[in-house]
Every structure is written in structure tokens, then in C-alpha cells.
Amino acid sequence: MQSLEGIVGGLKIRNPVMLAAGILGSSGGSLRRAAQAGAGCVVTKSVGARPRDGHPGPTVVQLNCGLLNAMGLPNPGYKEFQEEIDIARIGGVPVVASIFGADKEEFREIASFITPDAFELNLSCPHAKCYGAELGIYPDLVETITESVKNEVNVPVWVKLTPNTSDIIGLGIAAQSGGADAVVAINTLKAMAIDIETGTPILANTFGGLSGPAIKPVALKCVYDLSLNLDIPVIGVGGISTWEDAVEMIMAGAQGVQIGTALYKGYEVFQDIINGLLCYLEKKSITLEQLKGWAWRQCETHSYQNPRVTRRDTTNKNA
Amino acid sequence: MVWIRGIDEIPMSFSNLNEITVSAVGQATQSLISLKPGDGIGLRGPMGRGFVLKGDNILLIGGGVGVAPLAFLGEQAQSIGIGVTSLIGFRSSRDIILYHRFEALGPVIITSDDGSTGICGRVAKGLKELDLDDFSQIYLCGPELMMCDIISRTERYADRIQASINRYLKCAIGICGSCCLDPEGIKVCVEGPVLTASRLLQSEFGKYRRRSSGSRGPCRD
């Protein structure tokens, strides 16, 4: 029997299939339920410094190719959130707190107060003013924010990256330089939908983030590039809804995968993916470690193009 | 989910085929009742699980605007030969809605908080007029504290009480988690909004409810 147990991003987990941030993660009860349904670890809804109601509705648009959302980071504030983390822990798997702030001080304030098993820094939410990707598209901010949280806590720190950039590798390198234990890629892609009856953008926030099957190929490419160019692990997220998707993501170089939008099918999706992954490893007679990055090795075998980058020294660009 | 363009999107139950009944309690419902003929709304749904008709003699218990989906349910029941009795309560005689529809279904007991019509007092006061053993299924809809009051007095029948409950819904498709009931994490938008009283008795229902931020607040309606 193959084992899915391992260490991902500094956390010892029973399997690499995790609950993604922002999905069924605002209460300890629903996080615990994800753990009991099989998730290897659970990531909470992002918590910030103060309570926020989020955007008014509609906050989601259901599309054939995926899901569009602009929740607006609703959360009760970190001071009320430890209780939810404690309840989630009853599920028996590591609880990762996703946190967001407007600057490094706010990130540090939150990280110093709550005590999860790891942190995931939300530097990638595409639709909340002054937060998420508004900071996360700047490598220097990614690095300093990561560094300030790392200096504050004694648990692993993951950084969730935005694909809404021309250079996600640069963001990954910045997180790594800041001391991140892993990067998580990707958050949603900026997108919108319009009501053709009246011309009104459907999301109350005008635009939001696209998730689900439509973004899986984008996520795969980001994970492939990041994992080839970073020394720290990459956790893949974006459109994974079946075990085949998970296999593909791990082949691209992911050490773990997160499941988000696919949870609309129910918590059973965890067990389906885990079982499928186990059967696949069995059938191929390989370990999870051997599966990781299989696509890089095939590229080398076939002499395909390899996107490993040689980074220019940016300080000399005006020389 | 009903979208009032430019304002919000809110969960609503049908009170008839192609009909919703709205009481202005907040900005979204106020905007809804201010719409004029020819104005439009957006619709997403249907979502979740509704009432399930069971047995041959049922009791409807409703409070305030919560009576609206029960009238519709009662008519469906009657059309397939199920006996229907109703216990409906309002603040005062001025607030009575849909009375004629309940009257057409069968026996009706009415209560009012101020005594201006029917039995004076909360809806639960009307329970004394009924023998709950007569009913194969009991359907509840109304303010949370009213439903909680009824359920706590009829615990013996909890597995045959179906209650339509209200929580703050954002995605309405079971992924955002804003409507989940503690401690089990029941997703009200997809597993509800109709849940059996036996499940509700094990939950936060009647004790607290989460605000839009996810913090815990009182469950007054």
C-alpha cells in the first residue's frame, strides 16, 4: 500500500490534499468537517485585523467553466478567530491560518496573536482594496511582509501568490528570499461577468476572481515554473476537482494540492481524490515523491523547452 | 437568490408559482418593495433542499412573513389529498397576510402578540388547541426565536418537524461557509434551508447566529 504521508511546507501531514483558503473556512465547525472528510490539512478563511462584512451580493457568479467570486474578505477579525482555530483542531489535522493585512505591521500584529500550525499569507486576493494582490504584485513587499511574519512566529509560513502578474517566478523568489517555507499558487484570476439584460456587471464589486476548471491549465503552468525555479516547495491550487487533476498538478512539481471550488460537489471530493491518487501510485508502482515533478524530467528526456530562468541582476538594469 | 441590481442579492422562498412575498426589513427588501411594474430582478436558483411532503395529515406553523412559503406548501399538499391544519401568528391584526389561503386549506388557529385577533400571545400558545399526535409531519417557518420556542416545547416530535431556517448566505452553493451551523458545520444553503428539528436541536439554532463578518451574534430576527 502506498503512503500519502509526508512533510509539506514544513508541516507533517497524512496526505497532501488540503482545503484551500476561503472555502468553508470561516467557522471551526466547517473546518473540522473538512478534516474529518479526509483533508490532510485545512486552511482557514483569511482573517484580518478588524471585522469586515465583505462586499454586498451578488458575491458569486456560476459559470460553465468555473466560478467567479468577490466575497470581499469578510471575517470577524483575528481577536475572535482563535476559538475557531481551536475547534478546527479537533479534526486532528494541522490548521493553517490564512491572514491578510494592509502592510507588514498589520500582518505581524495578526501573526503574533493567533497560534495556528502554520500561516498562509494572503498576498493574492484580487478584489479587496489595499489588501491581497494590491500588495502581492510587488516583489519587494512580498519579501518584506514574509520576512516580518517569519521573524514573528515559530511555525511554517506559506505565501499564496497571485497569477495576475507578468512574473510569478519573481514573486516566488521574493517570498523565498523573505524566508517562506512554501509558496501556494495560484489565487484566482481577475475576471468579470455582465448581465446582458441591463448591462450591469453582476458582481457587486464589478469584478472578482475566476476559479474552477477554467484556471487549471494556468495554475499548472505557474506551478511548473515556480517549482523549477524555487528551492522551497510549491503547493498547487486552481481548478483541481478530480484525482487526475491532482496527479497532473503534482507532476508539474507541486508537493501538495489544495481544493477549493470543487467543494461545491460536497466534502466527498477529498476522499475521491485521495483514493484516486493512491490507486494511481499503486498502478504505476511509484511513490508520491517520484510523481512530483515528473513533467520536468520528461521535458529533459525529450529535450523540450525548459523554463528555468536566469535572473538578471535588477540593480544593474539602468547601468 | 434574488438580485436587486445595485443593492444586494438575498435568499427568498416562493410563496406561489412565480411569486415571492416580501416584508421590508432591510435595505434589500425595502428596495424590492419599491420596484415598479416593468422593473426587473435577477434570479439564481433554485438552491438547497425545501420541504418534503410526508404522510396524509400535516400541520403548518408559521409566524409573520414566514407563513408565505407554508401557504404554498399547504396548497401543494391539499392538491394531492393531504389534510392540512394551520397555526399562524402575527404581531397584530394589522400584520395578517394570506389568511384566505390558509382558510381554504382547512382548520386555522391564529394568534397575535397584542391580542387584536385570535389567541393573545406567541404562536406557541396555539399549540394547546392541537393534539400533535394527529399529524404525520409538522412544517415550521418564521422568526428564529419563534421556531425555537415551538421546537423546544415539542421535542418529542422533533424527527417529524421540518423547519425552514434563515442564515446569512453569500455564495448559496455550499462553498463560502458563511451559513454553516455550529457545531456540525451544516451548510444551510445546500443541506437546508429546511432541516429537521432533531438536527436543529443539536446546533447553534436559537442560541446565536453568525453575522456577515462571521462573528457570532444574537439570533433575533
Coordinates of C-alpha atoms in Angstrom, one line a residue:
Chain A
M1 CA 0.0 0.0 0.0
Q2 CA 1.3 3.4 -1.0
S3 CA 1.5 6.2 1.6
L4 CA 0.5 9.7 1.1
E5 CA 2.0 10.8 4.3
G6 CA 4.8 13.4 4.2
I7 CA 6.1 16.8 5.1
V8 CA 4.7 19.6 3.0
G9 CA 5.8 23.2 3.5
G10 CA 7.2 22.3 7.0
L11 CA 4.0 20.5 8.1
K12 CA 3.7 16.8 8.7
I13 CA 0.5 15.7 7.1
R14 CA -1.2 12.4 6.5
N15 CA -2.0 13.3 2.8
P16 CA -1.2 16.2 0.5
V17 CA -4.8 17.1 -0.3
M18 CA -5.8 20.2 1.6
L19 CA -8.8 22.5 2.0
A20 CA -8.0 25.8 0.2
A21 CA -8.3 29.2 1.9
G22 CA -11.7 30.9 1.6
I23 CA -13.7 27.7 1.2
L24 CA -15.8 26.6 4.1
G25 CA -13.3 28.1 6.4
S26 CA -14.9 30.8 8.4
S27 CA -16.0 28.5 11.3
G28 CA -14.3 25.9 13.3
G29 CA -17.2 23.5 12.7
S30 CA -16.9 23.6 8.9
L31 CA -13.1 23.3 9.0
R32 CA -13.3 20.3 11.3
R33 CA -15.8 18.7 9.0
A34 CA -13.3 19.1 6.1
A35 CA -10.6 17.4 8.3
Q36 CA -13.0 14.6 9.1
A37 CA -13.8 14.2 5.5
G38 CA -10.2 13.4 4.8
A39 CA -8.3 16.6 4.1
G40 CA -4.7 16.4 5.0
C41 CA -4.7 19.9 6.4
V42 CA -7.1 22.8 6.4
V43 CA -6.6 26.4 5.6
T44 CA -8.9 29.0 7.2
K45 CA -10.8 31.8 5.6
S46 CA -8.5 34.8 5.5
V47 CA -8.5 36.8 8.8
G48 CA -7.6 40.4 9.1
A49 CA -7.0 43.0 11.8
R50 CA -10.6 44.1 12.1
P51 CA -14.1 42.7 11.4
R52 CA -15.2 43.1 7.8
D53 CA -18.6 42.4 6.3
G54 CA -17.3 41.8 2.8
H55 CA -18.9 43.0 -0.4
P56 CA -22.7 43.0 -0.8
G57 CA -24.2 40.5 -3.2
P58 CA -24.0 39.1 -5.7
T59 CA -20.7 37.8 -4.5
V60 CA -20.6 34.8 -6.9
V61 CA -21.5 34.1 -10.5
Q62 CA -21.8 30.5 -11.5
L63 CA -20.3 29.9 -15.0
N64 CA -20.0 26.8 -17.1
C65 CA -16.2 27.0 -17.0
G66 CA -15.8 27.8 -13.3
L67 CA -16.8 30.2 -10.6
L68 CA -16.5 34.0 -10.3
N69 CA -16.4 35.5 -6.8
A70 CA -15.8 38.7 -5.0
M71 CA -16.5 38.0 -1.3
G72 CA -14.5 40.9 -0.1
L73 CA -12.6 39.3 2.7
P74 CA -15.5 39.0 5.2
N75 CA -14.0 38.0 8.6
P76 CA -14.6 38.6 12.3
G77 CA -11.1 39.9 12.9
Y78 CA -8.2 37.9 14.4
K79 CA -9.1 38.6 18.0
E80 CA -12.3 36.4 17.7
F81 CA -10.7 33.8 15.5
Q82 CA -8.5 31.7 17.8
E83 CA -11.7 30.0 19.1
E84 CA -12.5 28.8 15.5
I85 CA -8.9 27.5 15.1
D86 CA -9.1 25.6 18.3
I87 CA -12.4 24.0 17.3
A88 CA -10.9 23.1 13.8
R89 CA -8.0 21.4 15.5
I90 CA -10.4 18.8 16.9
G91 CA -10.4 17.4 13.3
G92 CA -7.0 16.1 14.0
V93 CA -5.1 17.7 11.1
P94 CA -2.9 20.8 11.0
V95 CA -4.8 24.1 10.8
V96 CA -3.2 26.8 8.6
A97 CA -4.4 30.4 9.2
S98 CA -4.7 32.5 6.1
I99 CA -4.1 36.1 7.1
F100 CA -4.2 39.4 5.3
G101 CA -3.1 42.9 6.2
A102 CA -2.6 46.3 4.7
D103 CA 1.2 46.3 5.5
K104 CA 3.8 44.3 7.2
E105 CA 2.9 45.8 10.6
E106 CA -0.7 44.6 10.3
F107 CA 0.5 41.1 9.1
R108 CA 2.8 40.9 12.1
E109 CA 0.1 42.1 14.6
I110 CA -2.2 39.3 13.4
A111 CA 0.5 36.6 13.3
S112 CA 1.7 37.4 16.8
F113 CA -1.8 37.0 18.3
I114 CA -3.1 33.7 16.8
T115 CA -1.5 30.4 17.1
P116 CA -2.3 28.1 14.2
D117 CA 0.0 25.3 13.0
A118 CA 1.2 27.4 10.0
F119 CA 0.4 30.7 8.3
E120 CA -0.6 31.3 4.7
L121 CA -0.1 34.9 3.8
N122 CA -2.8 36.2 1.5
L123 CA -0.9 38.4 -0.9
S124 CA -3.1 37.5 -3.8
C125 CA -6.8 38.2 -3.2
P126 CA -7.7 40.1 -6.5
H127 CA -10.7 42.1 -5.4
A128 CA -10.1 43.8 -2.0
K129 CA -8.8 47.3 -2.0
C130 CA -5.5 47.8 -0.2
Y131 CA -5.1 44.1 0.5
G132 CA -4.1 40.9 -1.2
A133 CA -2.8 41.3 -4.7
E134 CA -2.6 45.0 -4.4
L135 CA 0.5 44.4 -2.2
G136 CA 1.3 40.9 -3.7
I137 CA 2.2 42.1 -7.2
Y138 CA 5.3 43.9 -5.8
P139 CA 8.2 41.5 -5.1
D140 CA 9.8 43.9 -2.6
L141 CA 6.5 44.0 -0.5
V142 CA 6.2 40.2 -0.8
E143 CA 9.7 39.8 0.6
T144 CA 9.4 42.3 3.5
I145 CA 6.0 41.1 4.6
T146 CA 7.1 37.5 4.5
E147 CA 10.2 38.4 6.4
S148 CA 8.3 40.3 9.1
V149 CA 5.9 37.4 9.7
K150 CA 8.8 34.9 9.7
N151 CA 10.6 36.9 12.4
E152 CA 7.4 36.9 14.5
V153 CA 6.4 33.3 14.5
N154 CA 7.9 29.8 15.1
V155 CA 5.7 27.9 12.7
P156 CA 5.9 27.5 8.9
V157 CA 4.9 30.5 6.8
W158 CA 3.5 29.9 3.3
V159 CA 2.9 32.7 0.8
K160 CA -0.1 32.5 -1.6
L161 CA 0.7 34.1 -4.9
T162 CA -1.3 35.9 -7.5
P163 CA -1.3 34.9 -11.1
N164 CA -2.4 38.5 -12.1
T165 CA 1.2 39.4 -12.8
S166 CA 3.7 39.2 -15.7
D167 CA 6.2 37.5 -13.5
I168 CA 5.0 35.0 -10.9
I169 CA 8.5 33.5 -10.6
G170 CA 9.8 36.9 -9.4
L171 CA 7.1 36.9 -6.7
G172 CA 8.0 33.3 -5.7
I173 CA 11.7 34.2 -5.5
A174 CA 10.7 37.2 -3.3
A175 CA 8.8 35.0 -0.9
Q176 CA 11.7 32.6 -0.8
S177 CA 14.1 35.4 0.0
G178 CA 11.8 36.6 2.7
G179 CA 12.1 33.1 4.3
A180 CA 8.9 31.5 3.2
D181 CA 8.6 27.7 3.9
A182 CA 6.5 27.3 0.8
V183 CA 4.6 29.2 -1.9
V184 CA 0.9 28.4 -2.7
A185 CA -0.1 29.0 -6.3
I186 CA -2.4 30.3 -7.6
N187 CA -5.1 32.6 -6.3
T188 CA -8.0 33.5 -8.6
L189 CA -7.7 35.3 -12.0
K190 CA -9.2 38.7 -12.3
A191 CA -12.5 38.4 -14.2
M192 CA -16.0 39.7 -14.6
A193 CA -19.5 38.9 -15.9
I194 CA -22.1 41.3 -17.2
D195 CA -25.9 41.0 -17.1
I196 CA -26.9 41.4 -20.7
E197 CA -30.5 42.4 -19.8
T198 CA -29.3 45.7 -18.3
G199 CA -25.6 45.9 -18.9
T200 CA -24.9 45.8 -15.2
P201 CA -21.7 44.0 -14.0
I202 CA -23.2 41.1 -12.0
L203 CA -20.7 41.1 -9.1
A204 CA -21.5 44.0 -6.7
N205 CA -17.7 44.6 -6.7
T206 CA -17.8 44.9 -10.6
F207 CA -15.1 42.3 -10.9
G208 CA -13.8 39.4 -9.0
G209 CA -11.7 36.3 -9.3
L210 CA -12.2 33.3 -11.5
S211 CA -11.6 29.8 -10.1
G212 CA -12.5 26.3 -11.0
P213 CA -11.8 24.1 -14.1
A214 CA -11.1 27.2 -16.4
I215 CA -8.0 28.1 -14.5
K216 CA -6.4 24.7 -14.0
P217 CA -4.1 25.0 -17.1
V218 CA -3.0 28.4 -15.9
A219 CA -2.3 27.1 -12.4
L220 CA -0.3 24.1 -13.8
K221 CA 2.0 26.4 -15.8
C222 CA 2.6 28.6 -12.7
V223 CA 3.3 25.6 -10.5
Y224 CA 5.6 24.2 -13.2
D225 CA 7.6 27.4 -13.5
L226 CA 7.7 28.1 -9.8
S227 CA 8.8 24.6 -8.8
L228 CA 11.6 24.6 -11.4
N229 CA 12.9 27.9 -10.1
L230 CA 12.5 27.8 -6.4
D231 CA 14.2 25.8 -3.7
I232 CA 11.2 25.9 -1.4
P233 CA 8.1 23.6 -2.0
V234 CA 5.2 24.7 -4.2
I235 CA 1.6 23.9 -3.2
G236 CA -0.7 23.8 -6.2
V237 CA -4.2 25.2 -6.2
G238 CA -6.5 26.2 -9.0
G239 CA -9.2 24.2 -10.6
I240 CA -8.4 20.8 -9.1
S241 CA -11.6 18.8 -8.9
T242 CA -10.6 15.2 -9.6
W243 CA -7.7 12.8 -8.7
E244 CA -6.5 13.2 -12.3
D245 CA -6.2 16.9 -11.8
A246 CA -4.2 16.3 -8.6
V247 CA -1.8 13.9 -10.4
E248 CA -1.3 16.5 -13.1
M249 CA -0.5 19.2 -10.5
I250 CA 2.0 17.0 -8.7
M251 CA 3.6 16.1 -12.0
A252 CA 4.0 19.8 -12.6
G253 CA 6.0 20.0 -9.4
A254 CA 3.5 20.6 -6.6
Q255 CA 4.3 19.0 -3.2
G256 CA 0.7 19.3 -2.1
V257 CA -2.6 20.4 -3.6
Q258 CA -5.4 22.5 -2.3
I259 CA -9.1 22.0 -3.2
G260 CA -11.4 25.0 -3.4
T261 CA -14.2 25.4 -5.9
A262 CA -14.7 21.7 -6.3
L263 CA -16.1 21.6 -2.8
Y264 CA -19.4 22.6 -4.3
K265 CA -19.7 18.9 -5.0
G266 CA -19.5 18.1 -1.3
Y267 CA -16.9 17.1 1.2
E268 CA -16.6 13.7 -0.5
V269 CA -14.3 15.3 -3.0
F270 CA -11.4 14.8 -0.6
Q271 CA -11.8 11.1 -0.3
D272 CA -12.4 10.7 -4.0
I273 CA -9.1 12.5 -4.8
I274 CA -7.1 10.7 -2.1
N275 CA -8.4 7.3 -3.2
G276 CA -7.7 8.0 -6.8
L277 CA -4.2 9.2 -6.0
L278 CA -3.5 6.1 -4.0
C279 CA -4.7 3.8 -6.8
Y280 CA -2.7 5.7 -9.4
L281 CA 0.5 5.4 -7.4
E282 CA -0.2 1.7 -6.9
K283 CA -0.9 1.1 -10.5
K284 CA 2.3 2.9 -11.6
S285 CA 4.3 1.4 -8.8
I286 CA 5.8 4.8 -7.8
T287 CA 5.9 6.9 -4.7
L288 CA 4.4 10.3 -4.2
E289 CA 7.9 11.7 -4.2
Q290 CA 8.6 10.2 -7.6
L291 CA 5.5 11.6 -9.0
K292 CA 6.5 15.1 -8.0
G293 CA 8.0 17.0 -11.0
W294 CA 7.6 14.0 -13.4
A295 CA 6.9 16.6 -16.1
W296 CA 10.2 18.3 -15.6
R297 CA 12.1 15.1 -16.1
Q298 CA 10.1 14.2 -19.2
C299 CA 10.9 17.6 -20.6
E300 CA 14.6 16.9 -20.1
T301 CA 14.2 13.4 -21.6
H302 CA 12.6 14.8 -24.7
S303 CA 14.8 18.0 -24.8
Y304 CA 11.7 20.1 -24.6
Q305 CA 12.0 23.8 -23.7
N306 CA 12.8 24.2 -20.0
P307 CA 11.6 27.4 -18.4
R308 CA 14.3 27.6 -15.7
V309 CA 15.2 31.3 -15.6
T310 CA 18.5 33.0 -15.2
R311 CA 17.6 36.1 -13.3
R312 CA 19.2 39.4 -14.3
D313 CA 20.6 41.5 -11.5
T314 CA 17.9 44.1 -11.4
T315 CA 20.1 46.6 -9.6
N316 CA 22.1 47.0 -12.9
K317 CA 19.2 47.4 -15.2
N318 CA 19.8 51.1 -15.7
A319 CA 23.6 50.8 -15.9
Chain B
M1 CA -31.4 34.1 -4.7
V2 CA -32.9 37.4 -5.7
W3 CA -30.7 40.1 -7.1
I4 CA -31.8 43.7 -6.7
R5 CA -29.4 45.4 -9.1
G6 CA -27.1 47.8 -7.4
I7 CA -28.2 46.8 -3.9
D8 CA -27.7 43.1 -2.9
E9 CA -28.6 39.5 -3.5
I10 CA -30.8 37.8 -0.9
P11 CA -32.3 34.4 -0.3
M12 CA -36.1 34.1 -0.8
S13 CA -38.6 31.3 -0.8
F14 CA -41.5 31.0 -3.2
S15 CA -44.9 31.8 -1.8
N16 CA -46.6 30.6 -5.0
L17 CA -45.6 29.6 -8.5
N18 CA -43.6 32.6 -9.8
E19 CA -44.3 34.6 -6.6
I20 CA -42.4 35.8 -3.6
T21 CA -43.8 37.6 -0.6
V22 CA -41.6 40.3 0.9
S23 CA -41.6 42.2 4.1
A24 CA -39.4 45.3 4.2
V25 CA -37.0 44.7 7.0
G26 CA -33.7 45.9 5.5
Q27 CA -32.2 47.8 2.6
A28 CA -32.6 44.9 0.1
T29 CA -36.2 44.1 0.9
Q30 CA -37.1 47.8 1.1
S31 CA -35.6 48.2 -2.5
L32 CA -37.6 45.1 -3.6
I33 CA -40.9 46.5 -2.5
S34 CA -40.1 49.9 -4.1
L35 CA -39.8 48.3 -7.5
K36 CA -42.3 49.4 -10.1
P37 CA -44.1 47.3 -12.7
G38 CA -41.7 46.7 -15.6
D39 CA -38.6 46.8 -13.3
G40 CA -36.5 43.6 -13.2
I41 CA -34.7 41.5 -10.7
G42 CA -32.1 38.8 -11.2
L43 CA -32.7 35.2 -10.1
R44 CA -30.2 32.4 -9.2
G45 CA -31.6 29.1 -8.2
P46 CA -33.4 27.1 -7.0
M47 CA -30.9 26.4 -4.2
G48 CA -30.8 23.8 -1.4
R49 CA -33.4 21.5 -0.1
G50 CA -37.0 22.5 0.5
F51 CA -39.9 21.0 2.5
V52 CA -40.7 17.3 1.7
L53 CA -44.3 16.3 1.9
K54 CA -44.9 13.2 4.1
G55 CA -47.9 11.4 5.4
D56 CA -51.6 12.2 5.0
N57 CA -52.3 14.9 7.6
I58 CA -49.9 17.8 8.2
L59 CA -49.6 20.8 10.4
L60 CA -48.2 24.2 9.2
I61 CA -46.9 26.5 11.9
G62 CA -45.8 30.0 10.7
G63 CA -45.0 33.4 12.1
G64 CA -45.2 36.7 10.3
V65 CA -44.0 36.8 6.7
G66 CA -42.7 33.2 7.4
V67 CA -46.3 32.0 6.7
A68 CA -45.8 32.7 3.0
P69 CA -43.9 29.5 1.8
L70 CA -46.2 27.5 4.1
A71 CA -49.3 28.7 2.2
F72 CA -47.7 27.4 -1.0
L73 CA -46.7 24.1 0.6
G74 CA -50.2 23.7 2.0
E75 CA -51.7 24.1 -1.4
Q76 CA -49.4 21.5 -2.9
A77 CA -50.3 19.1 -0.1
Q78 CA -54.0 19.7 -0.5
S79 CA -53.8 19.1 -4.2
I80 CA -52.6 15.6 -3.6
G81 CA -55.2 14.8 -0.9
I82 CA -53.1 15.6 2.3
G83 CA -55.1 17.1 5.2
V84 CA -53.8 20.5 6.3
T85 CA -54.2 22.3 9.6
S86 CA -52.5 25.7 10.1
L87 CA -51.3 27.6 13.2
I88 CA -50.3 31.1 12.2
G89 CA -49.2 34.0 14.3
F90 CA -48.7 37.7 13.7
R91 CA -47.8 40.8 15.8
S92 CA -51.3 42.2 15.5
S93 CA -54.4 42.0 13.3
R94 CA -52.8 44.7 11.0
D95 CA -50.0 42.3 10.1
I96 CA -52.1 39.4 8.9
I97 CA -51.2 38.1 5.5
L98 CA -52.5 35.3 3.2
Y99 CA -55.3 34.4 5.7
H100 CA -57.7 33.4 3.0
R101 CA -55.2 31.0 1.5
F102 CA -54.8 29.2 4.9
E103 CA -58.6 29.2 5.4
A104 CA -59.1 27.5 2.1
L105 CA -56.8 24.6 3.2
G106 CA -58.5 23.6 6.4
P107 CA -58.7 24.5 10.1
V108 CA -56.8 27.6 11.1
I109 CA -55.7 28.7 14.5
I110 CA -54.5 32.3 14.6
T111 CA -52.5 34.1 17.3
S112 CA -51.5 37.7 17.8
D113 CA -48.9 39.2 20.2
D114 CA -51.2 42.1 21.1
G115 CA -54.4 40.1 21.3
S116 CA -56.0 42.1 18.5
T117 CA -57.0 38.9 16.8
G118 CA -57.3 35.2 17.7
I119 CA -55.4 33.8 20.7
C120 CA -53.4 36.5 22.5
G121 CA -49.7 35.7 22.8
R122 CA -46.9 33.9 20.9
V123 CA -47.6 31.3 18.2
A124 CA -46.7 28.5 20.7
K125 CA -49.8 29.4 22.7
G126 CA -51.8 28.0 19.9
L127 CA -50.3 24.5 20.5
K128 CA -52.7 23.9 23.3
E129 CA -55.6 23.7 20.8
L130 CA -53.9 20.9 19.0
D131 CA -53.0 17.2 19.5
L132 CA -49.7 16.9 17.7
D133 CA -50.1 13.1 17.6
D134 CA -52.7 13.8 14.9
F135 CA -50.1 14.9 12.4
S136 CA -47.7 12.9 10.3
Q137 CA -45.4 15.9 9.7
I138 CA -45.1 19.4 11.1
Y139 CA -43.7 22.3 9.0
L140 CA -42.3 25.4 10.5
C141 CA -41.3 28.8 9.1
G142 CA -40.9 32.1 10.9
P143 CA -38.6 34.1 13.2
E144 CA -35.8 32.0 14.7
L145 CA -36.9 32.6 18.3
M146 CA -40.5 31.7 17.5
M147 CA -39.4 28.4 15.8
C148 CA -37.0 27.7 18.6
D149 CA -39.8 28.2 21.1
I150 CA -42.1 25.7 19.2
I151 CA -39.3 23.1 18.8
S152 CA -38.3 23.3 22.5
R153 CA -42.0 22.6 23.5
T154 CA -42.4 19.8 21.0
E155 CA -39.1 17.9 21.3
R156 CA -40.9 14.6 21.4
Y157 CA -41.9 15.2 17.8
A158 CA -38.5 16.6 16.7
D159 CA -37.9 14.0 14.0
R160 CA -41.1 14.9 12.2
I161 CA -40.7 18.6 12.3
Q162 CA -39.2 20.3 9.2
A163 CA -38.2 23.9 9.8
S164 CA -37.1 26.4 7.1
I165 CA -34.4 28.5 8.7
N166 CA -32.6 31.7 7.8
R167 CA -28.8 32.3 7.9
Y168 CA -26.6 34.8 6.2
L169 CA -26.0 33.4 2.7
K170 CA -23.3 34.7 0.4
C171 CA -22.4 32.0 -2.3
A172 CA -25.6 29.9 -1.7
I173 CA -23.8 26.9 -3.4
G174 CA -22.0 25.4 -0.4
I175 CA -18.5 26.7 -0.7
C176 CA -18.1 30.0 1.2
G177 CA -19.1 28.7 4.6
S178 CA -20.9 31.9 5.7
C179 CA -24.1 30.0 6.5
C180 CA -22.7 26.9 8.3
L181 CA -24.3 25.9 11.6
D182 CA -22.1 25.0 14.5
P183 CA -21.0 22.6 15.8
E184 CA -21.5 20.2 12.9
G185 CA -20.9 22.7 10.1
I186 CA -24.2 22.1 8.4
K187 CA -24.3 24.1 5.1
V188 CA -27.7 25.8 5.3
C189 CA -27.6 26.9 1.7
V190 CA -27.3 23.3 0.3
E191 CA -28.3 21.0 3.1
G192 CA -31.1 23.3 4.2
P193 CA -32.7 25.8 4.4
V194 CA -35.2 23.1 5.5
L195 CA -33.8 21.0 8.3
T196 CA -35.4 18.6 10.8
A197 CA -35.9 19.9 14.3
S198 CA -33.8 16.9 15.6
R199 CA -30.8 18.3 13.7
L200 CA -31.5 21.9 14.8
L201 CA -31.7 20.8 18.5
Q202 CA -28.0 19.7 18.2
S203 CA -27.0 23.0 16.7
E204 CA -26.4 26.7 17.3
F205 CA -30.0 27.4 16.2
G206 CA -31.8 29.5 18.7
K207 CA -28.6 30.3 20.6
Y208 CA -26.6 32.5 18.2
R209 CA -26.1 33.2 14.5
R210 CA -23.2 34.5 12.5
R211 CA -23.2 38.0 11.2
S212 CA -21.9 38.9 7.7
S213 CA -18.4 39.1 9.1
G214 CA -18.6 35.6 10.5
S215 CA -18.7 36.8 14.1
R216 CA -21.3 35.4 16.5
G217 CA -24.3 37.5 17.2
P218 CA -27.8 37.2 18.7
C219 CA -30.4 35.2 16.8
R220 CA -33.1 37.8 16.9
D221 CA -34.8 38.2 13.5

